[in-house]
PDB file of C-alpha atoms in Angstrom:
ATOM      1  CA  GLU A  19      -1.457   3.263  -9.405  1.00 60.00           C
ATOM      2  CA  ARG A  20      -1.421  -0.509  -8.806  1.00 76.00           C
ATOM      3  CA  GLN A  21      -0.456   0.079  -5.198  1.00 82.00           C
ATOM      4  CA  ILE A  22      -3.448   2.386  -4.636  1.00 82.00           C
ATOM      5  CA  LYS A  23      -5.769  -0.509  -5.505  1.00 85.00           C
ATOM      6  CA  GLN A  24      -4.217  -2.575  -2.691  1.00 91.00           C
ATOM      7  CA  VAL A  25      -5.164  -0.042  -0.016  1.00 94.00           C
ATOM      8  CA  THR A  26      -8.032  -0.987   2.306  1.00 95.00           C
ATOM      9  CA  LEU A  27      -9.578   0.858   5.218  1.00 96.00           C
ATOM     10  CA  GLY A  28      -8.398  -0.623   8.481  1.00 96.00           C
ATOM     11  CA  MET A  29      -4.993  -1.625   7.145  1.00 97.00           C
ATOM     12  CA  SER A  30      -2.042  -1.036   9.451  1.00 97.00           C
ATOM     13  CA  PHE A  31       0.508   1.695   8.933  1.00 97.00           C
ATOM     14  CA  ASP A  32       3.205  -0.969   8.444  1.00 97.00           C
ATOM     15  CA  GLN A  33       1.223  -2.482   5.543  1.00 97.00           C
ATOM     16  CA  PHE A  34       0.771   0.982   4.030  1.00 96.00           C
ATOM     17  CA  GLN A  35       4.450   1.793   4.484  1.00 96.00           C
ATOM     18  CA  SER A  36       5.479  -1.345   2.581  1.00 95.00           C
ATOM     19  CA  LEU A  37       3.302  -0.229  -0.360  1.00 94.00           C
ATOM     20  CA  PHE A  38       4.395   3.426  -0.268  1.00 93.00           C
ATOM     21  CA  PRO A  39       7.915   3.907   1.087  1.00 93.00           C
ATOM     22  CA  GLN A  40       7.942   7.285  -0.751  1.00 91.00           C
ATOM     23  CA  ARG A  41       5.001   8.689   1.253  1.00 94.00           C
ATOM     24  CA  ILE A  42       5.218  12.222   2.640  1.00 93.00           C
ATOM     25  CA  SER A  43       3.998  13.101   6.127  1.00 95.00           C
ATOM     26  CA  ARG A  44       1.515  16.003   5.998  1.00 96.00           C
ATOM     27  CA  GLY A  45       0.717  16.530   9.652  1.00 96.00           C
ATOM     28  CA  ALA A  46      -0.627  14.996  12.825  1.00 96.00           C
ATOM     29  CA  ASN A  47      -3.069  15.723  15.636  1.00 94.00           C
ATOM     30  CA  LYS A  48      -3.239  14.164  19.057  1.00 93.00           C
ATOM     31  CA  GLY A  49      -6.490  14.280  20.988  1.00 89.00           C
ATOM     32  CA  ASP A  50      -8.948  12.285  23.059  1.00 89.00           C
ATOM     33  CA  PHE A  51      -9.481   9.998  20.071  1.00 91.00           C
ATOM     34  CA  GLY A  52      -5.768   9.129  19.808  1.00 93.00           C
ATOM     35  CA  THR A  53      -3.124  10.100  17.276  1.00 95.00           C
ATOM     36  CA  LEU A  54      -4.245  11.080  13.777  1.00 96.00           C
ATOM     37  CA  ILE A  55      -1.551  11.259  11.089  1.00 97.00           C
ATOM     38  CA  ALA A  56      -1.895  12.271   7.421  1.00 98.00           C
ATOM     39  CA  TYR A  57       0.347  11.035   4.610  1.00 97.00           C
ATOM     40  CA  GLU A  58       0.452  12.068   0.973  1.00 95.00           C
ATOM     41  CA  VAL A  59       1.138   9.836  -2.003  1.00 93.00           C
ATOM     42  CA  ALA A  60       1.407  11.289  -5.508  1.00 85.00           C
ATOM     43  CA  TYR A  61       1.832   9.562  -8.837  1.00 77.00           C
ATOM     44  CA  ALA A  62       1.800  10.644 -12.460  1.00 64.00           C
ATOM     45  CA  TYR A  63       0.419   8.862 -15.496  1.00 59.00           C
ATOM     46  CA  TYR A  64       0.214   9.559 -19.207  1.00 59.00           C
ATOM     47  CA  SER A  65      -3.124  10.366 -20.801  1.00 61.00           C
ATOM     48  CA  PHE A  66      -3.403  11.103 -24.520  1.00 58.00           C
ATOM     49  CA  ALA A  67      -6.610  13.092 -24.033  1.00 62.00           C
ATOM     50  CA  ALA A  68      -7.348  15.529 -21.231  1.00 61.00           C
ATOM     51  CA  THR A  69      -9.419  13.957 -18.460  1.00 60.00           C
ATOM     52  CA  GLY A  70     -10.207  17.135 -16.552  1.00 62.00           C
ATOM     53  CA  ALA A  71      -7.521  16.539 -13.937  1.00 59.00           C
ATOM     54  CA  GLU A  72      -6.347  19.760 -12.298  1.00 62.00           C
ATOM     55  CA  ARG A  73      -2.681  18.777 -12.413  1.00 62.00           C
ATOM     56  CA  ARG A  74      -2.178  18.141 -16.118  1.00 56.00           C
ATOM     57  CA  ASN A  75       0.876  19.015 -18.158  1.00 59.00           C
ATOM     58  CA  ASP A  76      -0.569  19.584 -21.638  1.00 62.00           C
ATOM     59  CA  PHE A  77       2.889  19.549 -23.202  1.00 60.00           C
ATOM     60  CA  THR A  78       3.816  16.053 -21.971  1.00 64.00           C
ATOM     61  CA  GLY A  79       0.323  14.636 -21.488  1.00 59.00           C
ATOM     62  CA  THR A  80       1.058  13.592 -17.919  1.00 69.00           C
ATOM     63  CA  GLU A  81      -1.452  14.007 -15.151  1.00 68.00           C
ATOM     64  CA  ARG A  82      -0.536  14.012 -11.474  1.00 70.00           C
ATOM     65  CA  VAL A  83      -2.792  12.512  -8.830  1.00 78.00           C
ATOM     66  CA  VAL A  84      -2.357  13.434  -5.161  1.00 86.00           C
ATOM     67  CA  THR A  85      -4.057  11.324  -2.487  1.00 92.00           C
ATOM     68  CA  TRP A  86      -3.983  11.699   1.283  1.00 96.00           C
ATOM     69  CA  PHE A  87      -4.228   8.782   3.710  1.00 97.00           C
ATOM     70  CA  PHE A  88      -5.363   9.319   7.294  1.00 97.00           C
ATOM     71  CA  PHE A  89      -4.327   6.970  10.092  1.00 97.00           C
ATOM     72  CA  LEU A  90      -5.852   6.917  13.549  1.00 96.00           C
ATOM     73  CA  ASN A  91      -3.717   4.993  16.035  1.00 96.00           C
ATOM     74  CA  ASP A  92      -1.841   3.300  13.163  1.00 96.00           C
ATOM     75  CA  ARG A  93      -5.001   2.152  11.309  1.00 97.00           C
ATOM     76  CA  LEU A  94      -6.183   3.658   8.012  1.00 97.00           C
ATOM     77  CA  ILE A  95      -9.547   5.358   8.526  1.00 97.00           C
ATOM     78  CA  LYS A  96      -9.875   7.623   5.474  1.00 96.00           C
ATOM     79  CA  VAL A  97      -8.544   8.107   1.947  1.00 95.00           C
ATOM     80  CA  GLY A  98      -9.219  11.411   0.243  1.00 94.00           C
ATOM     81  CA  GLU A  99      -8.088  14.551  -1.474  1.00 91.00           C
ATOM     82  CA  GLU A 100      -5.325  16.661  -0.047  1.00 91.00           C
ATOM     83  CA  ASP A 101      -6.136  18.410   3.213  1.00 93.00           C
ATOM     84  CA  SER A 102      -9.488  16.580   3.580  1.00 95.00           C
ATOM     85  CA  TRP A 103      -9.011  15.796   7.273  1.00 95.00           C
ATOM     86  CA  PRO A 104     -11.558  13.450   8.898  1.00 95.00           C
ATOM     87  CA  SER A 105     -14.455  15.088  10.703  1.00 91.00           C
ATOM     88  CA  GLU A 106     -15.258  14.484  14.358  1.00 89.00           C
ATOM     89  CA  ALA A 107     -17.993  12.086  13.189  1.00 89.00           C
ATOM     90  CA  ASP A 108     -15.440  10.165  11.079  1.00 88.00           C
ATOM     91  CA  LEU A 109     -13.190   9.827  14.112  1.00 89.00           C
ATOM     92  CA  LYS A 110     -16.004   8.598  16.357  1.00 86.00           C
ATOM     93  CA  ALA A 111     -17.166   6.094  13.723  1.00 87.00           C
ATOM     94  CA  SER A 112     -13.692   4.624  13.400  1.00 82.00           C
ATOM     95  CA  ARG A 113     -13.304   3.801  17.097  1.00 74.00           C
TER      96      ARG A 113
END
């Protein structure tokens, strides 16, 4: 969770990779805008009381958070929920 707080839009993929060596590649697209790549990072934390998280293990009290990071030409342009690919407008705005 501490690493998530160090993420900033515009950071390079190399900076991201040093924070999250355990990232998982979730797909890529190549188009007129360049190369768009999605990575997933997941972490679990303990919560005594339910917080409404979808991925909660009520037996252990752990909740799992999944976040996707979208890079356009090796620069972070979007952070979001899984499979929340950037729109065409997002891609144009990040040029």
